[in-house]
Amino acid sequence: MKDTAPNPANQGKFQDPARTADGQPRATVPLSHPETLWFNTGSQCNIECLNCFMFSSPGNDSLVYITEAEMRGYLDQIAARGWPVTEIGFTGGEPFMNPDMIGMTRAALEAGLNVLILTNAMRPMMRPAMRAGLLELAEQWRARLTLRISVDHWSQACHDTERGAGSFARTLQGMQWLRDAGIRMTVAGRTVWSETEAEARAGYARLYAEHGFEIDAHSPGATVLFPEMDEAEDVPEITTACWDILGKSPGDVMCASSRMVVKRKGADSPAVVSCTLLPYAPEFEMGTTLAEAERDVALNHPHCAKFCVLGGACCSGG
């Protein structure tokens, strides 16, 4: 795994969960409406992207594969705790590298939940067993199954700069198969490029039209443009006063509505972390159960400020 040491630009910040570097009370977020439970299916991926915040790669097994049995245990906990969860999300790594991916998806759908799978739609998804499994699931639960495809940019040149030569073409092949199978797709892109949001969305609209993809380029939920998480930036800390200053509420931040389950290499059992963006940060590990994960989250990391509060991003499918 890559080095995740704090950047000197944020020296002295994000140290105390209760106070900012200048002594002000740090903002916290209660789990006010748990709607999405994420599962990190494992940190291994078939490719290694240039700026992957998860550091996913073929060789990164820091987070090992979650099993269907472990995942079902958390579905039982959702019911026992009375969490009003409507969606199960799967992320990685590349989820379709996990051999239990189809079984875990089926378990969530059988429980009456919507499923969102984040994937690059490349070779792991296109293996015969995975395609057969997706077709079987779609036959019964098509309306509640969505695959969010990582298309970093609407142009091949920019996308391949991040993900490697030929990756754009292979992702399009996967998307074409999903299109023909009638499986719902959305897209996740990035805002690192030197273009306005309007220009980016227009580019995605052209791409979708060219290939007959029924994806709305102008909907923030269907084409999600994520702000860049550059840890080299000097990021402001979020205090309790910031909510009124920014015109936002703690309920707007995704740790108010979600948690993520991970399994660390060598661990006896999975753990629950507060955020999809912080799978490796030990201070954001909340315990092994959903009951332990019900406590407030201190916004004590640069990603909390840059990506969630100031960037306004949300990983869920809603």
mmCIF file of N, CA and C in Angstrom, residues 106-186:
data_model
loop_
_atom_site.group_PDB
_atom_site.id
_atom_site.type_symbol
_atom_site.label_atom_id
_atom_site.label_comp_id
_atom_site.label_asym_id
_atom_site.label_seq_id
_atom_site.Cartn_x
_atom_site.Cartn_y
_atom_site.Cartn_z
ATOM 1 N N ARG A 106 -27.009 -11.100 -4.388
ATOM 2 C CA ARG A 106 -28.277 -11.814 -4.252
ATOM 3 C C ARG A 106 -28.822 -11.695 -2.830
ATOM 4 N N ALA A 107 -27.952 -11.808 -1.840
ATOM 5 C CA ALA A 107 -28.395 -11.721 -0.448
ATOM 6 C C ALA A 107 -29.049 -10.381 -0.163
ATOM 7 N N ALA A 108 -28.447 -9.305 -0.657
ATOM 8 C CA ALA A 108 -29.006 -7.970 -0.437
ATOM 9 C C ALA A 108 -30.337 -7.799 -1.155
ATOM 10 N N LEU A 109 -30.414 -8.290 -2.374
ATOM 11 C CA LEU A 109 -31.653 -8.166 -3.140
ATOM 12 C C LEU A 109 -32.764 -9.006 -2.511
ATOM 13 N N GLU A 110 -32.424 -10.185 -2.045
ATOM 14 C CA GLU A 110 -33.416 -11.028 -1.371
ATOM 15 C C GLU A 110 -33.946 -10.359 -0.110
ATOM 16 N N ALA A 111 -33.129 -9.532 0.511
ATOM 17 C CA ALA A 111 -33.539 -8.812 1.722
ATOM 18 C C ALA A 111 -34.401 -7.596 1.410
ATOM 19 N N GLY A 112 -34.672 -7.356 0.135
ATOM 20 C CA GLY A 112 -35.528 -6.245 -0.257
ATOM 21 C C GLY A 112 -34.808 -4.929 -0.416
ATOM 22 N N LEU A 113 -33.467 -4.963 -0.497
ATOM 23 C CA LEU A 113 -32.675 -3.743 -0.564
ATOM 24 C C LEU A 113 -32.227 -3.453 -1.985
ATOM 25 N N ASN A 114 -32.006 -2.183 -2.284
ATOM 26 C CA ASN A 114 -31.382 -1.806 -3.540
ATOM 27 C C ASN A 114 -29.892 -2.095 -3.456
ATOM 28 N N VAL A 115 -29.275 -2.346 -4.609
ATOM 29 C CA VAL A 115 -27.846 -2.651 -4.652
ATOM 30 C C VAL A 115 -27.156 -1.732 -5.649
ATOM 31 N N LEU A 116 -26.045 -1.151 -5.201
ATOM 32 C CA LEU A 116 -25.190 -0.321 -6.048
ATOM 33 C C LEU A 116 -23.792 -0.922 -6.040
ATOM 34 N N ILE A 117 -23.284 -1.275 -7.218
ATOM 35 C CA ILE A 117 -21.949 -1.875 -7.345
ATOM 36 C C ILE A 117 -21.056 -0.910 -8.110
ATOM 37 N N LEU A 118 -19.932 -0.525 -7.502
ATOM 38 C CA LEU A 118 -18.963 0.343 -8.162
ATOM 39 C C LEU A 118 -17.936 -0.535 -8.866
ATOM 40 N N THR A 119 -17.800 -0.386 -10.180
ATOM 41 C CA THR A 119 -16.951 -1.280 -10.957
ATOM 42 C C THR A 119 -16.328 -0.543 -12.130
ATOM 43 N N ASN A 120 -15.212 -1.074 -12.620
ATOM 44 C CA ASN A 120 -14.634 -0.538 -13.853
ATOM 45 C C ASN A 120 -15.171 -1.256 -15.088
ATOM 46 N N ALA A 121 -16.043 -2.265 -14.891
ATOM 47 C CA ALA A 121 -16.710 -2.989 -15.986
ATOM 48 C C ALA A 121 -15.723 -3.663 -16.932
ATOM 49 N N MET A 122 -14.556 -4.007 -16.424
ATOM 50 C CA MET A 122 -13.533 -4.609 -17.269
ATOM 51 C C MET A 122 -13.525 -6.128 -17.095
ATOM 52 N N ARG A 123 -12.388 -6.736 -17.250
ATOM 53 C CA ARG A 123 -12.285 -8.193 -17.333
ATOM 54 C C ARG A 123 -12.907 -8.942 -16.162
ATOM 55 N N PRO A 124 -12.719 -8.512 -14.891
ATOM 56 C CA PRO A 124 -13.348 -9.282 -13.811
ATOM 57 C C PRO A 124 -14.862 -9.399 -13.950
ATOM 58 N N MET A 125 -15.533 -8.311 -14.324
ATOM 59 C CA MET A 125 -16.977 -8.354 -14.517
ATOM 60 C C MET A 125 -17.362 -9.175 -15.731
ATOM 61 N N MET A 126 -16.488 -9.199 -16.718
ATOM 62 C CA MET A 126 -16.815 -9.854 -17.978
ATOM 63 C C MET A 126 -16.504 -11.350 -17.985
ATOM 64 N N ARG A 127 -16.042 -11.894 -16.885
ATOM 65 C CA ARG A 127 -15.856 -13.346 -16.825
ATOM 66 C C ARG A 127 -17.212 -14.034 -16.969
ATOM 67 N N PRO A 128 -17.254 -15.199 -17.610
ATOM 68 C CA PRO A 128 -18.545 -15.860 -17.859
ATOM 69 C C PRO A 128 -19.387 -16.062 -16.607
ATOM 70 N N ALA A 129 -18.773 -16.461 -15.496
ATOM 71 C CA ALA A 129 -19.551 -16.711 -14.276
ATOM 72 C C ALA A 129 -20.187 -15.433 -13.752
ATOM 73 N N MET A 130 -19.469 -14.320 -13.829
ATOM 74 C CA MET A 130 -20.018 -13.058 -13.345
ATOM 75 C C MET A 130 -21.127 -12.559 -14.267
ATOM 76 N N ARG A 131 -20.937 -12.691 -15.564
ATOM 77 C CA ARG A 131 -21.991 -12.260 -16.483
ATOM 78 C C ARG A 131 -23.253 -13.103 -16.312
ATOM 79 N N ALA A 132 -23.060 -14.404 -16.160
ATOM 80 C CA ALA A 132 -24.221 -15.274 -15.952
ATOM 81 C C ALA A 132 -24.940 -14.912 -14.661
ATOM 82 N N GLY A 133 -24.171 -14.632 -13.614
ATOM 83 C CA GLY A 133 -24.771 -14.248 -12.345
ATOM 84 C C GLY A 133 -25.539 -12.949 -12.441
ATOM 85 N N LEU A 134 -24.961 -11.950 -13.122
ATOM 86 C CA LEU A 134 -25.649 -10.672 -13.285
ATOM 87 C C LEU A 134 -26.948 -10.823 -14.073
ATOM 88 N N LEU A 135 -26.917 -11.642 -15.117
ATOM 89 C CA LEU A 135 -28.129 -11.859 -15.901
ATOM 90 C C LEU A 135 -29.217 -12.511 -15.063
ATOM 91 N N GLU A 136 -28.826 -13.463 -14.236
ATOM 92 C CA GLU A 136 -29.795 -14.140 -13.365
ATOM 93 C C GLU A 136 -30.390 -13.159 -12.353
ATOM 94 N N LEU A 137 -29.540 -12.327 -11.756
ATOM 95 C CA LEU A 137 -30.028 -11.351 -10.789
ATOM 96 C C LEU A 137 -30.946 -10.327 -11.454
ATOM 97 N N ALA A 138 -30.556 -9.860 -12.626
ATOM 98 C CA ALA A 138 -31.351 -8.859 -13.328
ATOM 99 C C ALA A 138 -32.705 -9.411 -13.747
ATOM 100 N N GLU A 139 -32.759 -10.690 -14.025
ATOM 101 C CA GLU A 139 -34.026 -11.301 -14.436
ATOM 102 C C GLU A 139 -35.090 -11.133 -13.361
ATOM 103 N N GLN A 140 -34.678 -11.204 -12.102
ATOM 104 C CA GLN A 140 -35.633 -11.128 -11.002
ATOM 105 C C GLN A 140 -35.696 -9.748 -10.346
ATOM 106 N N TRP A 141 -34.541 -9.038 -10.299
ATOM 107 C CA TRP A 141 -34.487 -7.807 -9.511
ATOM 108 C C TRP A 141 -33.937 -6.624 -10.309
ATOM 109 N N ARG A 142 -34.227 -6.560 -11.579
ATOM 110 C CA ARG A 142 -33.630 -5.551 -12.463
ATOM 111 C C ARG A 142 -33.809 -4.125 -11.929
ATOM 112 N N ALA A 143 -34.973 -3.837 -11.381
ATOM 113 C CA ALA A 143 -35.280 -2.467 -10.965
ATOM 114 C C ALA A 143 -34.481 -2.019 -9.758
ATOM 115 N N ARG A 144 -33.899 -2.973 -9.014
ATOM 116 C CA ARG A 144 -33.184 -2.609 -7.783
ATOM 117 C C ARG A 144 -31.677 -2.820 -7.890
ATOM 118 N N LEU A 145 -31.184 -3.067 -9.083
ATOM 119 C CA LEU A 145 -29.756 -3.316 -9.286
ATOM 120 C C LEU A 145 -29.155 -2.242 -10.187
ATOM 121 N N THR A 146 -28.106 -1.576 -9.696
ATOM 122 C CA THR A 146 -27.423 -0.542 -10.469
ATOM 123 C C THR A 146 -25.925 -0.761 -10.397
ATOM 124 N N LEU A 147 -25.248 -0.638 -11.522
ATOM 125 C CA LEU A 147 -23.786 -0.670 -11.572
ATOM 126 C C LEU A 147 -23.300 0.736 -11.910
ATOM 127 N N ARG A 148 -22.463 1.285 -11.037
ATOM 128 C CA ARG A 148 -21.863 2.596 -11.302
ATOM 129 C C ARG A 148 -20.482 2.365 -11.901
ATOM 130 N N ILE A 149 -20.315 2.806 -13.140
ATOM 131 C CA ILE A 149 -19.100 2.516 -13.890
ATOM 132 C C ILE A 149 -18.115 3.673 -13.754
ATOM 133 N N SER A 150 -16.868 3.338 -13.479
ATOM 134 C CA SER A 150 -15.819 4.352 -13.366
ATOM 135 C C SER A 150 -15.356 4.766 -14.756
ATOM 136 N N VAL A 151 -15.787 5.933 -15.169
ATOM 137 C CA VAL A 151 -15.335 6.526 -16.437
ATOM 138 C C VAL A 151 -14.757 7.889 -16.053
ATOM 139 N N ASP A 152 -13.461 7.914 -15.823
ATOM 140 C CA ASP A 152 -12.844 9.107 -15.255
ATOM 141 C C ASP A 152 -13.065 10.349 -16.110
ATOM 142 N N HIS A 153 -13.125 10.160 -17.413
ATOM 143 C CA HIS A 153 -13.366 11.278 -18.325
ATOM 144 C C HIS A 153 -14.076 10.733 -19.549
ATOM 145 N N TRP A 154 -14.807 11.601 -20.210
ATOM 146 C CA TRP A 154 -15.557 11.178 -21.389
ATOM 147 C C TRP A 154 -14.675 10.930 -22.610
ATOM 148 N N SER A 155 -13.416 11.344 -22.535
ATOM 149 C CA SER A 155 -12.504 11.112 -23.663
ATOM 150 C C SER A 155 -11.547 9.969 -23.345
ATOM 151 N N GLN A 156 -11.220 9.216 -24.359
ATOM 152 C CA GLN A 156 -10.287 8.105 -24.181
ATOM 153 C C GLN A 156 -8.928 8.589 -23.702
ATOM 154 N N ALA A 157 -8.450 9.704 -24.246
ATOM 155 C CA ALA A 157 -7.103 10.182 -23.916
ATOM 156 C C ALA A 157 -6.967 10.478 -22.430
ATOM 157 N N CYS A 158 -7.903 11.222 -21.875
ATOM 158 C CA CYS A 158 -7.810 11.577 -20.453
ATOM 159 C C CYS A 158 -8.054 10.370 -19.565
ATOM 160 N N HIS A 159 -9.061 9.574 -19.896
ATOM 161 C CA HIS A 159 -9.353 8.384 -19.094
ATOM 162 C C HIS A 159 -8.145 7.454 -19.030
ATOM 163 N N ASP A 160 -7.537 7.204 -20.180
ATOM 164 C CA ASP A 160 -6.403 6.281 -20.215
ATOM 165 C C ASP A 160 -5.174 6.846 -19.526
ATOM 166 N N THR A 161 -5.071 8.175 -19.434
ATOM 167 C CA THR A 161 -3.974 8.774 -18.678
ATOM 168 C C THR A 161 -4.022 8.324 -17.231
ATOM 169 N N GLU A 162 -5.235 8.211 -16.674
ATOM 170 C CA GLU A 162 -5.412 7.798 -15.282
ATOM 171 C C GLU A 162 -5.362 6.282 -15.122
ATOM 172 N N ARG A 163 -5.941 5.549 -16.052
ATOM 173 C CA ARG A 163 -6.205 4.124 -15.830
ATOM 174 C C ARG A 163 -5.384 3.181 -16.704
ATOM 175 N N GLY A 164 -4.583 3.733 -17.609
ATOM 176 C CA GLY A 164 -3.723 2.881 -18.418
ATOM 177 C C GLY A 164 -4.239 2.722 -19.835
ATOM 178 N N ALA A 165 -3.308 2.562 -20.763
ATOM 179 C CA ALA A 165 -3.651 2.445 -22.178
ATOM 180 C C ALA A 165 -4.606 1.281 -22.405
ATOM 181 N N GLY A 166 -5.656 1.551 -23.166
ATOM 182 C CA GLY A 166 -6.622 0.516 -23.513
ATOM 183 C C GLY A 166 -7.756 0.349 -22.517
ATOM 184 N N SER A 167 -7.671 1.003 -21.358
ATOM 185 C CA SER A 167 -8.693 0.796 -20.336
ATOM 186 C C SER A 167 -10.040 1.387 -20.757
ATOM 187 N N PHE A 168 -10.032 2.506 -21.458
ATOM 188 C CA PHE A 168 -11.274 3.137 -21.904
ATOM 189 C C PHE A 168 -12.045 2.187 -22.815
ATOM 190 N N ALA A 169 -11.340 1.585 -23.760
ATOM 191 C CA ALA A 169 -11.995 0.674 -24.706
ATOM 192 C C ALA A 169 -12.559 -0.547 -23.993
ATOM 193 N N ARG A 170 -11.823 -1.079 -23.020
ATOM 194 C CA ARG A 170 -12.308 -2.270 -22.310
ATOM 195 C C ARG A 170 -13.507 -1.932 -21.427
ATOM 196 N N THR A 171 -13.492 -0.749 -20.821
ATOM 197 C CA THR A 171 -14.653 -0.339 -20.031
ATOM 198 C C THR A 171 -15.883 -0.157 -20.921
ATOM 199 N N LEU A 172 -15.694 0.435 -22.097
ATOM 200 C CA LEU A 172 -16.826 0.595 -23.018
ATOM 201 C C LEU A 172 -17.387 -0.757 -23.452
ATOM 202 N N GLN A 173 -16.526 -1.746 -23.632
ATOM 203 C CA GLN A 173 -17.017 -3.087 -23.983
ATOM 204 C C GLN A 173 -17.918 -3.635 -22.880
ATOM 205 N N GLY A 174 -17.501 -3.444 -21.632
ATOM 206 C CA GLY A 174 -18.323 -3.888 -20.516
ATOM 207 C C GLY A 174 -19.635 -3.138 -20.452
ATOM 208 N N MET A 175 -19.585 -1.840 -20.693
ATOM 209 C CA MET A 175 -20.808 -1.038 -20.674
ATOM 210 C C MET A 175 -21.753 -1.436 -21.804
ATOM 211 N N GLN A 176 -21.196 -1.767 -22.940
ATOM 212 C CA GLN A 176 -22.033 -2.216 -24.057
ATOM 213 C C GLN A 176 -22.727 -3.530 -23.720
ATOM 214 N N TRP A 177 -22.017 -4.411 -23.025
ATOM 215 C CA TRP A 177 -22.652 -5.666 -22.607
ATOM 216 C C TRP A 177 -23.779 -5.384 -21.611
ATOM 217 N N LEU A 178 -23.540 -4.510 -20.650
ATOM 218 C CA LEU A 178 -24.576 -4.158 -19.681
ATOM 219 C C LEU A 178 -25.769 -3.508 -20.371
ATOM 220 N N ARG A 179 -25.500 -2.633 -21.334
ATOM 221 C CA ARG A 179 -26.579 -2.008 -22.114
ATOM 222 C C ARG A 179 -27.446 -3.065 -22.778
ATOM 223 N N ASP A 180 -26.801 -4.018 -23.450
ATOM 224 C CA ASP A 180 -27.541 -5.047 -24.170
ATOM 225 C C ASP A 180 -28.272 -5.996 -23.222
ATOM 226 N N ALA A 181 -27.743 -6.137 -21.997
ATOM 227 C CA ALA A 181 -28.383 -6.989 -20.997
ATOM 228 C C ALA A 181 -29.509 -6.265 -20.269
ATOM 229 N N GLY A 182 -29.660 -4.977 -20.510
ATOM 230 C CA GLY A 182 -30.708 -4.208 -19.859
ATOM 231 C C GLY A 182 -30.460 -3.970 -18.386
ATOM 232 N N ILE A 183 -29.192 -3.917 -17.980
ATOM 233 C CA ILE A 183 -28.834 -3.685 -16.581
ATOM 234 C C ILE A 183 -28.520 -2.197 -16.397
ATOM 235 N N ARG A 184 -29.145 -1.600 -15.402
ATOM 236 C CA ARG A 184 -29.028 -0.154 -15.206
ATOM 237 C C ARG A 184 -27.596 0.254 -14.892
ATOM 238 N N MET A 185 -27.149 1.328 -15.534
ATOM 239 C CA MET A 185 -25.823 1.883 -15.305
ATOM 240 C C MET A 185 -25.917 3.344 -14.899
ATOM 241 N N THR A 186 -25.005 3.751 -14.049
ATOM 242 C CA THR A 186 -24.680 5.151 -13.846
ATOM 243 C C THR A 186 -23.171 5.271 -14.032
#
